[in-house]
Amino acid sequence: MRQPKHLTPNAPSQEPAQPEHETARFPWYVAYTKPRQEEFALGHLLQQDFNAYLPRYKKLKKPAKNAICQEMQVVHEPMFPRYIFLQRTRPEQAISKAQHTRGIVTLVRFGVELAIMPAELIAAIQEYEQHRNQAGVEEISPLKPGTRVKLNHNTPLQGLEGLVQTASAKRVIVLLEILGRPKTIKLEPNQLDIT
């Protein structure tokens, strides 16, 4: 599941850049990127005909306080911020060219030796990424039953704390103690902060 030549932002990859049997003999290296430039560096590595892989992690993200739409959004963020894995696609290709690729700070080294990722570990990361990207919103939500939460600025009950009883993509039922009595209320996920 390596990155395809043509990428769409925030979308997980599905096709290898090079056929598996052609690149299996080359090691995977690790590149360290400039802050928030993983996608930029990935595009430049692919333009240079490297086989490059940026694992992405599907997660729910709260909207900004001043955003018009206050619904939780599904995003795909780098699993390892500032790191990309890359591989040569042909024997004569110099890995040192990747060092000078736009968006990349350096190739990760241990002393003078370049860090090499085992192919089995790359395959395990790809499998995890695929499983996570197929998971439903309820599976990836941090709002699980029993989670302690605090009501935030998006509700008139701001500052109260309670426990999540049930949660879905659109509604969360929270158990609160109001005036010494237990009370359940329905809220939207963006109205809660995990404590």
mmCIF file of N, CA, C and O in Angstrom, residues 130-189:
data_model
loop_
_atom_site.group_PDB
_atom_site.id
_atom_site.type_symbol
_atom_site.label_atom_id
_atom_site.label_comp_id
_atom_site.label_asym_id
_atom_site.label_seq_id
_atom_site.Cartn_x
_atom_site.Cartn_y
_atom_site.Cartn_z
ATOM 1 N N GLN A 130 -4.579 0.673 6.863
ATOM 2 C CA GLN A 130 -5.752 0.233 6.109
ATOM 3 C C GLN A 130 -6.903 -0.124 7.056
ATOM 4 O O GLN A 130 -8.049 0.266 6.828
ATOM 5 N N HIS A 131 -6.590 -0.838 8.142
ATOM 6 C CA HIS A 131 -7.621 -1.210 9.117
ATOM 7 C C HIS A 131 -8.240 0.042 9.743
ATOM 8 O O HIS A 131 -9.452 0.158 9.871
ATOM 9 N N ARG A 132 -7.397 0.987 10.137
ATOM 10 C CA ARG A 132 -7.872 2.226 10.765
ATOM 11 C C ARG A 132 -8.730 3.040 9.796
ATOM 12 O O ARG A 132 -9.734 3.629 10.184
ATOM 13 N N ASN A 133 -8.350 3.093 8.525
ATOM 14 C CA ASN A 133 -9.099 3.878 7.546
ATOM 15 C C ASN A 133 -10.446 3.263 7.207
ATOM 16 O O ASN A 133 -11.338 3.950 6.734
ATOM 17 N N GLN A 134 -10.606 1.974 7.456
ATOM 18 C CA GLN A 134 -11.889 1.314 7.218
ATOM 19 C C GLN A 134 -12.797 1.357 8.439
ATOM 20 O O GLN A 134 -13.968 1.027 8.362
ATOM 21 N N ALA A 135 -12.259 1.778 9.582
ATOM 22 C CA ALA A 135 -13.026 1.828 10.826
ATOM 23 C C ALA A 135 -14.087 2.921 10.756
ATOM 24 O O ALA A 135 -13.892 3.963 10.131
ATOM 25 N N GLY A 136 -15.199 2.687 11.420
ATOM 26 C CA GLY A 136 -16.271 3.669 11.481
ATOM 27 C C GLY A 136 -15.957 4.776 12.471
ATOM 28 O O GLY A 136 -15.034 4.668 13.287
ATOM 29 N N VAL A 137 -16.733 5.838 12.437
ATOM 30 C CA VAL A 137 -16.523 6.994 13.301
ATOM 31 C C VAL A 137 -16.614 6.595 14.771
ATOM 32 O O VAL A 137 -15.823 7.062 15.594
ATOM 33 N N GLU A 138 -17.550 5.714 15.115
ATOM 34 C CA GLU A 138 -17.695 5.300 16.511
ATOM 35 C C GLU A 138 -16.440 4.602 17.016
ATOM 36 O O GLU A 138 -16.050 4.744 18.169
ATOM 37 N N GLU A 139 -15.783 3.830 16.134
ATOM 38 C CA GLU A 139 -14.574 3.110 16.520
ATOM 39 C C GLU A 139 -13.405 4.041 16.806
ATOM 40 O O GLU A 139 -12.597 3.763 17.683
ATOM 41 N N ILE A 140 -13.291 5.118 16.046
ATOM 42 C CA ILE A 140 -12.136 6.005 16.206
ATOM 43 C C ILE A 140 -12.393 7.168 17.156
ATOM 44 O O ILE A 140 -11.488 7.897 17.486
ATOM 45 N N SER A 141 -13.611 7.303 17.608
ATOM 46 C CA SER A 141 -13.937 8.402 18.515
ATOM 47 C C SER A 141 -13.271 8.186 19.870
ATOM 48 O O SER A 141 -13.298 7.088 20.422
ATOM 49 N N PRO A 142 -12.686 9.245 20.436
ATOM 50 C CA PRO A 142 -12.118 9.120 21.779
ATOM 51 C C PRO A 142 -13.200 9.125 22.863
ATOM 52 O O PRO A 142 -12.915 8.862 24.018
ATOM 53 N N LEU A 143 -14.451 9.408 22.477
ATOM 54 C CA LEU A 143 -15.557 9.478 23.435
ATOM 55 C C LEU A 143 -16.192 8.100 23.581
ATOM 56 O O LEU A 143 -17.183 7.775 22.945
ATOM 57 N N LYS A 144 -15.611 7.301 24.436
ATOM 58 C CA LYS A 144 -16.100 5.949 24.705
ATOM 59 C C LYS A 144 -16.849 5.954 26.042
ATOM 60 O O LYS A 144 -16.584 6.798 26.910
ATOM 61 N N PRO A 145 -17.785 5.020 26.243
ATOM 62 C CA PRO A 145 -18.468 4.945 27.537
ATOM 63 C C PRO A 145 -17.461 4.857 28.684
ATOM 64 O O PRO A 145 -16.476 4.130 28.607
ATOM 65 N N GLY A 146 -17.708 5.660 29.728
ATOM 66 C CA GLY A 146 -16.821 5.693 30.883
ATOM 67 C C GLY A 146 -15.775 6.797 30.832
ATOM 68 O O GLY A 146 -15.098 7.054 31.818
ATOM 69 N N THR A 147 -15.648 7.471 29.687
ATOM 70 C CA THR A 147 -14.661 8.551 29.559
ATOM 71 C C THR A 147 -15.139 9.779 30.334
ATOM 72 O O THR A 147 -16.283 10.195 30.202
ATOM 73 N N ARG A 148 -14.242 10.354 31.137
ATOM 74 C CA ARG A 148 -14.566 11.578 31.886
ATOM 75 C C ARG A 148 -14.428 12.757 30.936
ATOM 76 O O ARG A 148 -13.419 12.900 30.257
ATOM 77 N N VAL A 149 -15.470 13.597 30.878
ATOM 78 C CA VAL A 149 -15.495 14.749 29.977
ATOM 79 C C VAL A 149 -15.890 16.014 30.724
ATOM 80 O O VAL A 149 -16.478 15.950 31.807
ATOM 81 N N LYS A 150 -15.566 17.136 30.104
ATOM 82 C CA LYS A 150 -15.941 18.443 30.641
ATOM 83 C C LYS A 150 -16.683 19.193 29.542
ATOM 84 O O LYS A 150 -16.229 19.207 28.393
ATOM 85 N N LEU A 151 -17.814 19.779 29.871
ATOM 86 C CA LEU A 151 -18.572 20.544 28.893
ATOM 87 C C LEU A 151 -17.818 21.837 28.603
ATOM 88 O O LEU A 151 -17.348 22.506 29.518
ATOM 89 N N ASN A 152 -17.703 22.178 27.317
ATOM 90 C CA ASN A 152 -16.883 23.334 26.932
ATOM 91 C C ASN A 152 -17.730 24.554 26.577
ATOM 92 O O ASN A 152 -18.933 24.598 26.839
ATOM 93 N N HIS A 153 -17.086 25.517 25.927
ATOM 94 C CA HIS A 153 -17.704 26.813 25.598
ATOM 95 C C HIS A 153 -18.902 26.709 24.653
ATOM 96 O O HIS A 153 -19.650 27.670 24.502
ATOM 97 N N ASN A 154 -19.117 25.562 24.013
ATOM 98 C CA ASN A 154 -20.217 25.408 23.056
ATOM 99 C C ASN A 154 -21.548 25.065 23.733
ATOM 100 O O ASN A 154 -22.520 24.760 23.052
ATOM 101 N N THR A 155 -21.594 25.085 25.053
ATOM 102 C CA THR A 155 -22.819 24.747 25.771
ATOM 103 C C THR A 155 -23.015 25.704 26.950
ATOM 104 O O THR A 155 -22.037 26.163 27.538
ATOM 105 N N PRO A 156 -24.264 25.990 27.319
ATOM 106 C CA PRO A 156 -24.500 26.874 28.470
ATOM 107 C C PRO A 156 -24.050 26.252 29.794
ATOM 108 O O PRO A 156 -23.900 26.948 30.783
ATOM 109 N N LEU A 157 -23.823 24.962 29.828
ATOM 110 C CA LEU A 157 -23.400 24.286 31.049
ATOM 111 C C LEU A 157 -21.873 24.166 31.120
ATOM 112 O O LEU A 157 -21.339 23.257 31.750
ATOM 113 N N GLN A 158 -21.190 25.084 30.499
ATOM 114 C CA GLN A 158 -19.736 25.071 30.422
ATOM 115 C C GLN A 158 -19.093 24.864 31.794
ATOM 116 O O GLN A 158 -19.492 25.485 32.777
ATOM 117 N N GLY A 159 -18.113 23.955 31.847
ATOM 118 C CA GLY A 159 -17.369 23.717 33.072
ATOM 119 C C GLY A 159 -17.828 22.501 33.855
ATOM 120 O O GLY A 159 -17.069 21.974 34.670
ATOM 121 N N LEU A 160 -19.054 22.029 33.645
ATOM 122 C CA LEU A 160 -19.519 20.836 34.351
ATOM 123 C C LEU A 160 -18.784 19.603 33.826
ATOM 124 O O LEU A 160 -18.447 19.521 32.649
ATOM 125 N N GLU A 161 -18.572 18.646 34.720
ATOM 126 C CA GLU A 161 -17.901 17.408 34.336
ATOM 127 C C GLU A 161 -18.857 16.243 34.482
ATOM 128 O O GLU A 161 -19.768 16.261 35.315
ATOM 129 N N GLY A 162 -18.650 15.225 33.664
ATOM 130 C CA GLY A 162 -19.484 14.039 33.717
ATOM 131 C C GLY A 162 -18.809 12.855 33.050
ATOM 132 O O GLY A 162 -17.642 12.931 32.671
ATOM 133 N N LEU A 163 -19.573 11.770 32.916
ATOM 134 C CA LEU A 163 -19.078 10.550 32.293
ATOM 135 C C LEU A 163 -19.896 10.236 31.044
ATOM 136 O O LEU A 163 -21.124 10.356 31.055
ATOM 137 N N VAL A 164 -19.226 9.813 29.992
ATOM 138 C CA VAL A 164 -19.912 9.413 28.769
ATOM 139 C C VAL A 164 -20.628 8.098 29.041
ATOM 140 O O VAL A 164 -20.034 7.148 29.566
ATOM 141 N N GLN A 165 -21.923 8.035 28.690
ATOM 142 C CA GLN A 165 -22.679 6.785 28.798
ATOM 143 C C GLN A 165 -22.700 6.076 27.455
ATOM 144 O O GLN A 165 -22.421 4.895 27.382
ATOM 145 N N THR A 166 -23.081 6.818 26.395
ATOM 146 C CA THR A 166 -23.061 6.270 25.034
ATOM 147 C C THR A 166 -22.614 7.382 24.091
ATOM 148 O O THR A 166 -22.771 8.563 24.396
ATOM 149 N N ALA A 167 -22.075 6.968 22.950
ATOM 150 C CA ALA A 167 -21.606 7.955 21.980
ATOM 151 C C ALA A 167 -21.817 7.440 20.570
ATOM 152 O O ALA A 167 -21.689 6.253 20.298
ATOM 153 N N SER A 168 -22.180 8.368 19.686
ATOM 154 C CA SER A 168 -22.262 8.088 18.260
ATOM 155 C C SER A 168 -21.588 9.253 17.541
ATOM 156 O O SER A 168 -21.049 10.149 18.172
ATOM 157 N N ALA A 169 -21.646 9.245 16.223
ATOM 158 C CA ALA A 169 -20.993 10.310 15.454
ATOM 159 C C ALA A 169 -21.633 11.672 15.719
ATOM 160 O O ALA A 169 -20.963 12.692 15.692
ATOM 161 N N LYS A 170 -22.938 11.702 15.990
ATOM 162 C CA LYS A 170 -23.635 12.978 16.119
ATOM 163 C C LYS A 170 -24.039 13.325 17.552
ATOM 164 O O LYS A 170 -24.202 14.492 17.880
ATOM 165 N N ARG A 171 -24.231 12.330 18.418
ATOM 166 C CA ARG A 171 -24.725 12.586 19.769
ATOM 167 C C ARG A 171 -23.935 11.795 20.803
ATOM 168 O O ARG A 171 -23.537 10.665 20.569
ATOM 169 N N VAL A 172 -23.776 12.430 21.966
ATOM 170 C CA VAL A 172 -23.132 11.780 23.109
ATOM 171 C C VAL A 172 -24.059 11.972 24.303
ATOM 172 O O VAL A 172 -24.519 13.079 24.563
ATOM 173 N N ILE A 173 -24.326 10.892 25.004
ATOM 174 C CA ILE A 173 -25.128 10.995 26.225
ATOM 175 C C ILE A 173 -24.154 10.989 27.399
ATOM 176 O O ILE A 173 -23.339 10.079 27.544
ATOM 177 N N VAL A 174 -24.255 12.061 28.206
ATOM 178 C CA VAL A 174 -23.336 12.258 29.322
ATOM 179 C C VAL A 174 -24.127 12.245 30.629
ATOM 180 O O VAL A 174 -25.192 12.854 30.733
ATOM 181 N N LEU A 175 -23.578 11.537 31.616
ATOM 182 C CA LEU A 175 -24.167 11.510 32.949
ATOM 183 C C LEU A 175 -23.501 12.602 33.773
ATOM 184 O O LEU A 175 -22.282 12.612 33.959
ATOM 185 N N LEU A 176 -24.318 13.554 34.252
ATOM 186 C CA LEU A 176 -23.834 14.668 35.068
ATOM 187 C C LEU A 176 -24.480 14.593 36.439
ATOM 188 O O LEU A 176 -25.527 13.977 36.616
ATOM 189 N N GLU A 177 -23.867 15.265 37.394
ATOM 190 C CA GLU A 177 -24.501 15.430 38.697
ATOM 191 C C GLU A 177 -24.878 16.896 38.813
ATOM 192 O O GLU A 177 -24.019 17.776 38.867
ATOM 193 N N ILE A 178 -26.197 17.160 38.802
ATOM 194 C CA ILE A 178 -26.697 18.529 38.881
ATOM 195 C C ILE A 178 -27.544 18.648 40.138
ATOM 196 O O ILE A 178 -28.503 17.892 40.327
ATOM 197 N N LEU A 179 -27.169 19.570 41.022
ATOM 198 C CA LEU A 179 -27.852 19.791 42.305
ATOM 199 C C LEU A 179 -27.941 18.494 43.113
ATOM 200 O O LEU A 179 -28.973 18.176 43.718
ATOM 201 N N GLY A 180 -26.861 17.714 43.080
ATOM 202 C CA GLY A 180 -26.789 16.494 43.873
ATOM 203 C C GLY A 180 -27.544 15.313 43.307
ATOM 204 O O GLY A 180 -27.661 14.287 43.967
ATOM 205 N N ARG A 181 -28.085 15.454 42.091
ATOM 206 C CA ARG A 181 -28.846 14.351 41.487
ATOM 207 C C ARG A 181 -28.249 13.986 40.138
ATOM 208 O O ARG A 181 -27.853 14.872 39.372
ATOM 209 N N PRO A 182 -28.191 12.691 39.804
ATOM 210 C CA PRO A 182 -27.675 12.290 38.500
ATOM 211 C C PRO A 182 -28.655 12.670 37.390
ATOM 212 O O PRO A 182 -29.867 12.527 37.540
ATOM 213 N N LYS A 183 -28.123 13.171 36.306
ATOM 214 C CA LYS A 183 -28.957 13.606 35.177
ATOM 215 C C LYS A 183 -28.209 13.289 33.893
ATOM 216 O O LYS A 183 -27.015 13.545 33.785
ATOM 217 N N THR A 184 -28.902 12.728 32.900
ATOM 218 C CA THR A 184 -28.275 12.486 31.603
ATOM 219 C C THR A 184 -28.722 13.569 30.626
ATOM 220 O O THR A 184 -29.881 13.984 30.644
ATOM 221 N N ILE A 185 -27.762 14.020 29.806
ATOM 222 C CA ILE A 185 -28.099 15.003 28.776
ATOM 223 C C ILE A 185 -27.455 14.565 27.465
ATOM 224 O O ILE A 185 -26.424 13.885 27.448
ATOM 225 N N LYS A 186 -28.096 14.962 26.360
ATOM 226 C CA LYS A 186 -27.572 14.679 25.025
ATOM 227 C C LYS A 186 -26.793 15.898 24.536
ATOM 228 O O LYS A 186 -27.294 17.021 24.606
ATOM 229 N N LEU A 187 -25.587 15.647 24.056
ATOM 230 C CA LEU A 187 -24.746 16.726 23.553
ATOM 231 C C LEU A 187 -24.125 16.299 22.224
ATOM 232 O O LEU A 187 -24.125 15.123 21.872
ATOM 233 N N GLU A 188 -23.584 17.282 21.536
ATOM 234 C CA GLU A 188 -22.816 16.993 20.321
ATOM 235 C C GLU A 188 -21.368 16.776 20.740
ATOM 236 O O GLU A 188 -20.906 17.366 21.728
ATOM 237 N N PRO A 189 -20.600 15.952 20.002
ATOM 238 C CA PRO A 189 -19.206 15.696 20.375
ATOM 239 C C PRO A 189 -18.351 16.950 20.515
ATOM 240 O O PRO A 189 -17.468 17.009 21.365
#
